[in-house]
Coordinates of C-alpha atoms in Angstrom, one line a residue:
M136 CA 53.7 -64.9 -79.7
P137 CA 56.7 -65.3 -77.4
S138 CA 58.0 -68.2 -79.6
F139 CA 57.7 -66.1 -82.7
L140 CA 59.7 -63.3 -81.0
F141 CA 62.3 -65.8 -79.9
I142 CA 62.7 -67.2 -83.4
S143 CA 63.0 -63.7 -84.8
L144 CA 65.8 -62.8 -82.4
L145 CA 67.6 -66.1 -83.2
L146 CA 67.4 -65.5 -87.0
S147 CA 68.6 -61.9 -86.5
F148 CA 71.7 -63.3 -84.6
I149 CA 72.3 -65.8 -87.4
H150 CA 72.1 -63.0 -90.0
F151 CA 74.5 -60.9 -88.0
S152 CA 77.0 -63.7 -87.8
F153 CA 77.1 -63.9 -91.6
S154 CA 77.3 -60.2 -92.4
L155 CA 80.7 -59.2 -91.1
P156 CA 83.0 -57.5 -93.5
S157 CA 85.4 -59.7 -95.5
I158 CA 89.1 -58.9 -94.8
G159 CA 91.5 -59.5 -97.7
V160 CA 94.9 -58.6 -98.9
T161 CA 96.5 -57.1 -102.0
Y162 CA 99.2 -59.0 -103.8
S163 CA 101.2 -56.8 -106.1
T164 CA 104.1 -58.0 -108.2
T165 CA 107.4 -56.0 -108.8
T166 CA 109.4 -55.4 -111.9
T167 CA 112.7 -55.2 -110.0
T168 CA 112.9 -58.7 -108.6
A169 CA 111.6 -62.1 -109.5
S170 CA 108.2 -62.9 -108.0
P171 CA 107.4 -66.2 -106.3
P172 CA 105.7 -68.9 -108.4
P173 CA 101.9 -68.3 -108.6
D174 CA 101.2 -71.7 -106.9
K175 CA 103.3 -70.7 -103.9
I176 CA 101.4 -67.4 -103.6
S177 CA 98.0 -69.3 -103.8
A178 CA 99.2 -71.8 -101.2
T179 CA 100.4 -69.1 -98.9
I180 CA 97.1 -67.3 -99.1
S181 CA 95.3 -70.5 -98.2
T182 CA 97.6 -71.2 -95.3
L183 CA 97.0 -67.7 -93.9
K184 CA 93.2 -68.3 -94.3
I185 CA 92.8 -65.0 -96.2
P186 CA 89.4 -65.2 -98.0
N187 CA 89.9 -62.3 -100.4
V188 CA 92.8 -61.3 -102.6
R189 CA 93.2 -58.2 -104.7
L190 CA 95.4 -58.5 -107.8
P191 CA 96.3 -55.1 -109.3
E192 CA 98.2 -56.7 -112.2
A193 CA 95.7 -59.5 -112.9
D194 CA 98.4 -61.9 -114.2
P195 CA 96.6 -64.8 -115.9
S196 CA 98.9 -67.4 -114.4
L197 CA 98.2 -66.1 -110.9
I198 CA 94.4 -66.1 -111.5
K199 CA 94.7 -69.7 -112.7
A200 CA 96.6 -70.7 -109.5
F201 CA 93.6 -69.8 -107.4
A202 CA 91.3 -72.2 -109.2
F203 CA 89.2 -74.3 -106.8
T204 CA 90.6 -72.5 -103.7
N205 CA 87.4 -70.6 -102.8
T206 CA 89.5 -67.5 -102.5
S207 CA 87.6 -64.5 -103.9
L208 CA 89.6 -62.5 -106.5
F209 CA 89.4 -58.8 -107.0
L210 CA 91.0 -57.9 -110.4
S211 CA 92.1 -54.6 -111.9
I212 CA 92.6 -53.1 -115.3
P213 CA 95.6 -50.8 -115.4
N214 CA 95.1 -47.1 -116.1
P215 CA 96.9 -47.1 -119.4
L216 CA 94.3 -49.5 -120.9
L217 CA 91.4 -47.2 -120.1
P218 CA 91.4 -45.2 -123.4
A219 CA 91.3 -48.4 -125.5
V220 CA 88.6 -50.2 -123.4
A221 CA 86.5 -47.0 -123.5
A222 CA 86.8 -46.6 -127.2
N223 CA 86.1 -50.2 -128.3
R224 CA 84.0 -52.9 -126.5
S225 CA 85.8 -55.5 -128.5
L226 CA 89.0 -54.6 -126.6
A227 CA 87.0 -55.1 -123.3
L228 CA 86.0 -58.5 -124.6
R229 CA 89.7 -59.2 -125.5
W230 CA 90.7 -58.4 -121.9
L231 CA 88.0 -60.7 -120.5
Y232 CA 89.0 -63.5 -122.9
R233 CA 92.5 -63.3 -121.5
H234 CA 91.9 -62.6 -117.8
V235 CA 88.4 -63.9 -116.9
L236 CA 86.8 -66.4 -119.4
P237 CA 89.6 -69.1 -119.2
F238 CA 89.3 -69.3 -115.4
Y239 CA 85.9 -68.3 -114.2
P240 CA 84.1 -69.7 -112.3
R241 CA 86.8 -72.2 -111.2
S242 CA 88.7 -69.2 -110.0
K243 CA 86.3 -67.2 -107.9
I244 CA 86.5 -63.7 -109.6
T245 CA 84.1 -61.4 -107.7
L246 CA 85.0 -57.9 -108.7
I247 CA 86.9 -55.9 -111.3
S248 CA 88.2 -52.4 -110.9
V249 CA 88.6 -50.4 -114.1
G250 CA 91.7 -48.3 -113.2
N251 CA 93.1 -47.3 -109.8
A252 CA 93.3 -43.8 -108.3
V253 CA 92.9 -42.1 -111.7
L254 CA 92.5 -38.7 -110.1
D255 CA 96.0 -39.0 -108.6
S256 CA 97.6 -39.1 -112.1
V257 CA 95.7 -36.2 -113.8
A258 CA 98.8 -34.0 -113.8
E259 CA 100.8 -36.7 -115.7
Q260 CA 98.0 -38.2 -117.9
D261 CA 94.3 -37.6 -117.5
F262 CA 92.4 -40.9 -117.8
T263 CA 89.2 -39.5 -116.2
P264 CA 87.3 -38.9 -119.6
Y265 CA 87.7 -42.7 -120.3
L266 CA 86.7 -43.9 -116.9
L267 CA 82.9 -44.3 -117.1
P268 CA 82.8 -45.4 -120.8
A269 CA 85.4 -48.1 -120.0
M270 CA 83.4 -49.3 -117.1
R271 CA 80.2 -49.4 -119.2
N272 CA 82.0 -51.3 -122.0
L273 CA 83.4 -53.9 -119.6
H274 CA 80.0 -54.3 -117.9
L275 CA 78.3 -54.9 -121.2
A276 CA 81.0 -57.2 -122.4
L277 CA 80.6 -59.3 -119.3
H278 CA 76.9 -59.6 -119.9
E279 CA 77.5 -60.4 -123.5
L280 CA 79.5 -63.4 -122.3
G281 CA 76.7 -64.4 -120.0
I282 CA 78.7 -63.4 -116.9
K283 CA 76.3 -61.4 -114.7
K284 CA 77.7 -61.9 -111.2
I285 CA 81.0 -60.0 -111.5
P286 CA 80.4 -56.3 -110.7
V287 CA 82.5 -53.5 -112.3
S288 CA 83.8 -50.4 -110.4
T289 CA 86.8 -48.2 -110.2
T290 CA 89.1 -47.3 -107.2
F291 CA 89.6 -43.8 -105.8
S292 CA 92.2 -42.4 -103.4
F293 CA 90.8 -40.7 -100.3
F294 CA 93.1 -37.7 -100.5
S295 CA 92.3 -36.8 -104.1
T296 CA 88.6 -37.4 -103.7
I297 CA 87.3 -36.2 -100.2
T298 CA 87.5 -32.6 -99.1
T299 CA 88.0 -33.3 -95.3
A300 CA 88.1 -36.1 -92.8
F301 CA 87.1 -34.0 -89.8
P302 CA 84.4 -33.5 -89.0
P303 CA 83.1 -36.3 -91.1
S304 CA 79.7 -34.6 -91.3
S305 CA 81.3 -31.8 -93.4
A306 CA 82.9 -34.1 -96.0
E307 CA 82.1 -33.8 -99.7
F308 CA 83.6 -34.9 -102.9
Q309 CA 86.2 -32.5 -104.3
Q310 CA 85.1 -30.4 -107.2
P311 CA 84.8 -30.3 -110.1
A312 CA 85.5 -34.1 -110.1
G313 CA 82.6 -34.7 -107.7
D314 CA 79.9 -33.5 -110.1
L315 CA 81.6 -34.3 -113.4
I316 CA 83.1 -37.8 -112.6
I317 CA 82.0 -39.3 -109.3
K318 CA 78.3 -38.5 -109.4
P319 CA 77.6 -40.2 -112.8
L320 CA 79.8 -43.1 -111.6
L321 CA 77.8 -43.5 -108.4
Q322 CA 74.6 -43.7 -110.5
F323 CA 76.2 -46.5 -112.6
L324 CA 77.3 -48.3 -109.5
E325 CA 73.7 -48.1 -108.1
E326 CA 72.2 -49.3 -111.4
T327 CA 74.5 -52.3 -111.6
N328 CA 74.6 -53.3 -107.9
S329 CA 78.3 -52.5 -107.6
S330 CA 80.3 -50.9 -104.9
F331 CA 82.3 -47.7 -104.4
L332 CA 86.0 -48.5 -103.9
I333 CA 88.3 -46.3 -101.9
N334 CA 92.0 -46.4 -100.8
L335 CA 92.0 -45.3 -97.2
Y336 CA 95.2 -44.8 -95.2
P337 CA 95.0 -43.5 -91.7
Y338 CA 98.8 -43.6 -91.6
N339 CA 99.0 -40.9 -94.3
L340 CA 96.4 -38.7 -92.6
Y341 CA 98.2 -39.1 -89.3
R342 CA 101.5 -38.0 -91.0
L343 CA 99.8 -34.9 -92.4
N344 CA 98.1 -33.8 -89.2
S345 CA 100.3 -33.5 -86.0
E346 CA 97.2 -33.0 -83.9
I347 CA 96.1 -36.6 -84.4
P348 CA 97.3 -38.9 -81.5
V349 CA 99.1 -42.0 -82.8
G350 CA 96.9 -44.2 -80.6
F351 CA 93.8 -42.8 -82.3
A352 CA 95.2 -44.0 -85.7
L353 CA 96.2 -47.4 -84.2
F354 CA 92.8 -48.4 -82.7
Q355 CA 94.2 -48.1 -79.1
D356 CA 91.9 -47.7 -76.1
Y357 CA 93.6 -44.9 -74.3
P358 CA 91.8 -42.4 -72.0
F359 CA 90.5 -39.4 -74.0
N360 CA 91.4 -41.2 -77.2
F361 CA 88.4 -40.0 -79.1
R362 CA 87.2 -37.2 -81.3
D363 CA 83.6 -35.7 -81.4
D364 CA 81.8 -34.5 -84.4
L365 CA 80.1 -31.5 -82.9
V366 CA 77.6 -31.3 -85.8
T367 CA 76.2 -34.8 -85.4
G368 CA 77.2 -35.5 -81.8
V369 CA 78.9 -38.7 -83.0
R370 CA 82.0 -39.8 -81.0
Y371 CA 84.9 -41.4 -82.9
F372 CA 87.4 -43.8 -81.3
N373 CA 89.6 -44.4 -84.3
L374 CA 90.8 -42.7 -87.4
F375 CA 89.7 -45.4 -89.8
D376 CA 86.0 -45.0 -88.9
M377 CA 86.3 -41.2 -89.2
M378 CA 87.7 -41.5 -92.7
A379 CA 85.1 -44.2 -93.7
D380 CA 82.3 -42.0 -92.5
S381 CA 83.7 -39.0 -94.4
V382 CA 83.3 -41.1 -97.6
L383 CA 79.8 -42.2 -96.6
T384 CA 78.8 -38.6 -95.9
A385 CA 80.1 -37.5 -99.3
M386 CA 78.1 -40.2 -101.0
A387 CA 75.0 -39.3 -99.0
V388 CA 75.3 -35.7 -100.0
M389 CA 75.0 -36.9 -103.6
G390 CA 72.1 -39.2 -102.8
Y391 CA 73.9 -42.5 -103.0
E392 CA 74.3 -43.6 -99.4
S393 CA 72.9 -47.1 -100.3
V394 CA 75.9 -47.9 -102.5
P395 CA 78.2 -50.3 -100.6
V396 CA 81.7 -49.1 -99.8
I397 CA 84.8 -51.3 -100.2
V398 CA 88.2 -50.2 -98.8
A399 CA 90.5 -51.4 -101.6
E400 CA 93.7 -50.5 -99.8
T401 CA 94.7 -49.8 -96.2
G402 CA 97.7 -50.6 -94.1
W403 CA 100.6 -49.3 -92.0
P404 CA 104.2 -49.5 -93.1
S405 CA 106.6 -51.6 -90.9
G406 CA 109.7 -49.8 -92.1
G407 CA 111.4 -47.8 -94.8
G408 CA 110.1 -44.5 -96.3
E409 CA 111.5 -41.0 -95.9
A410 CA 113.9 -39.8 -93.2
G411 CA 112.1 -39.2 -90.0
E412 CA 109.3 -41.7 -90.5
V413 CA 109.7 -43.2 -87.0
E414 CA 106.1 -44.3 -87.0
A415 CA 106.8 -46.8 -89.8
N416 CA 107.8 -49.7 -87.6
E417 CA 106.8 -53.3 -87.0
A418 CA 105.2 -52.6 -83.6
Y419 CA 102.9 -49.9 -84.9
A420 CA 102.1 -51.9 -88.1
E421 CA 101.1 -54.9 -86.0
M422 CA 99.0 -52.7 -83.7
Y423 CA 97.2 -51.2 -86.7
L424 CA 96.4 -54.6 -88.3
K425 CA 95.3 -56.3 -85.1
G426 CA 93.2 -53.3 -84.2
L427 CA 91.7 -53.1 -87.7
V428 CA 90.8 -56.8 -87.8
R429 CA 89.4 -56.8 -84.3
H430 CA 87.3 -53.8 -85.1
L431 CA 85.9 -55.3 -88.3
K432 CA 85.1 -58.6 -86.7
S433 CA 83.3 -56.9 -83.9
G434 CA 80.4 -56.2 -86.3
V435 CA 79.8 -52.7 -84.9
G436 CA 80.2 -51.0 -88.4
T437 CA 81.0 -47.3 -88.3
P438 CA 79.2 -44.6 -86.2
L439 CA 77.2 -43.5 -89.3
K440 CA 76.5 -46.9 -90.8
K441 CA 75.6 -50.0 -88.8
D442 CA 76.8 -52.3 -91.7
G443 CA 80.0 -50.3 -92.0
V444 CA 82.2 -51.1 -95.0
A445 CA 81.5 -54.3 -97.0
E446 CA 85.1 -55.4 -97.5
V447 CA 88.6 -54.3 -96.6
Y448 CA 91.9 -55.2 -98.4
V449 CA 95.1 -54.8 -96.5
Y450 CA 98.1 -53.5 -98.5
E451 CA 99.9 -55.7 -98.9
L452 CA 100.8 -59.4 -98.8
M453 CA 104.6 -59.2 -98.9
D454 CA 107.5 -56.7 -98.9
H455 CA 109.5 -56.1 -102.0
E456 CA 113.2 -55.6 -102.1
G457 CA 113.8 -51.9 -102.0
G458 CA 110.3 -51.2 -100.9
N459 CA 107.1 -51.0 -103.0
N460 CA 107.0 -50.1 -106.7
D461 CA 103.7 -48.3 -106.6
N462 CA 104.0 -44.7 -108.0
N463 CA 101.2 -43.6 -105.7
K464 CA 103.2 -44.4 -102.6
V465 CA 106.5 -43.2 -101.1
K466 CA 109.4 -45.3 -102.3
G467 CA 111.0 -47.7 -99.8
R468 CA 108.1 -48.2 -97.4
K469 CA 107.5 -51.8 -96.5
W470 CA 103.8 -52.5 -96.3
G471 CA 103.8 -56.4 -96.3
I472 CA 102.4 -58.7 -93.7
L473 CA 105.2 -61.1 -95.0
T474 CA 108.9 -60.3 -95.5
E475 CA 110.6 -60.5 -99.0
N476 CA 111.3 -64.3 -98.4
M477 CA 107.6 -64.8 -97.4
T478 CA 108.1 -65.3 -93.6
R479 CA 105.3 -64.0 -91.4
K480 CA 105.9 -60.7 -89.6
F481 CA 102.6 -60.4 -87.7
N482 CA 100.3 -62.8 -85.9
V483 CA 97.1 -61.6 -87.3
E484 CA 94.1 -63.8 -88.0
F485 CA 92.4 -62.7 -91.3
S486 CA 89.8 -65.5 -91.6
R487 CA 86.2 -64.6 -91.9
G488 CA 84.5 -63.5 -88.7
V489 CA 81.6 -65.9 -89.5
K490 CA 83.8 -68.7 -88.2
N491 CA 83.4 -67.3 -84.7
Y492 CA 79.7 -67.7 -84.9
G493 CA 79.0 -70.3 -87.6
L494 CA 78.5 -73.3 -85.3
M495 CA 76.6 -71.3 -82.8
G496 CA 74.4 -70.0 -85.7
I497 CA 73.6 -73.5 -86.8
F498 CA 72.9 -74.6 -83.3
L499 CA 70.5 -71.6 -82.7
F500 CA 68.9 -72.2 -86.1
L501 CA 68.0 -75.8 -85.0
I502 CA 66.6 -74.5 -81.8
A503 CA 64.5 -72.0 -83.8
I504 CA 63.1 -74.9 -85.9
F505 CA 62.4 -76.9 -82.8
Y506 CA 60.3 -74.0 -81.3
A507 CA 58.6 -73.4 -84.6
F508 CA 57.4 -77.0 -85.0
P509 CA 56.8 -78.4 -81.5

């Protein structure tokens, strides 16, 4: 009996070592300046030991450059293509023939997001009626091609989706989008074993709320650097967890707490932005990234979910001249972990947390075998 208990504990440790969240990065191109060659981007990602890359533009030459690298790729279909993909499955097949079929599985494509932050663009052009039909068509098209291991989802923005970040126990999805769009989508994600994708920026929430201490947003261990949810009694030591648990609570309210959550974008700008953004500096950006990576590799999850989020993607790989070109962000902010000329700004280790435990896990596994078969 004692040996059985010992073996169980060892196997639990080994499982833990292999279940830490993956930490990736977004690489977005710009239309204002020439982008580095795809092979250089792929080589840089490998040098930095970044296991996952999100490609919002899904350039075929870039996808090809990641062949045989073991880097997991998260592709996206741009919002303007949603009406066409929703209306005709053959157009979903056409997109797959251009962006997936020539490269998979040599290029390790693991996820496709149909659109990004569609609720943010409703005032300009409403893509929401096409969202779920486009996702279904792409899912069916993948299966038609015999590809059953690439899940399909879409990406939402925290601020256009969640009612409140504090207390997390009071969070819900904003209406009417919650019932009309997100609930049917969550059902689809559950049925297809996919994940809920969310863009989550503590920097933006900190900027909106003067009562939030900057140390709380930067994972700093200062005295009294915590916030209590008086409803659940849960104590929060960083803003990231508070926002993540708000998302998890909103999902639980709709009955889909078992759907995994992936943070598709997060980060802290190291410069630029609007006048008065003194918090957008390299010191704070490095503190945020180091704190985020340390927290994710600790394996503690979030206060409401032991497993926490499944994956996190830092925005973004490199700065662009004149700042980013994403319409959903303030012009001029520099989010990159590399400069425009691809030199490293921060000393942050993104490699999988499993490497901290892998050899130990193998060693303990051999001990478990020894005890099991004396």
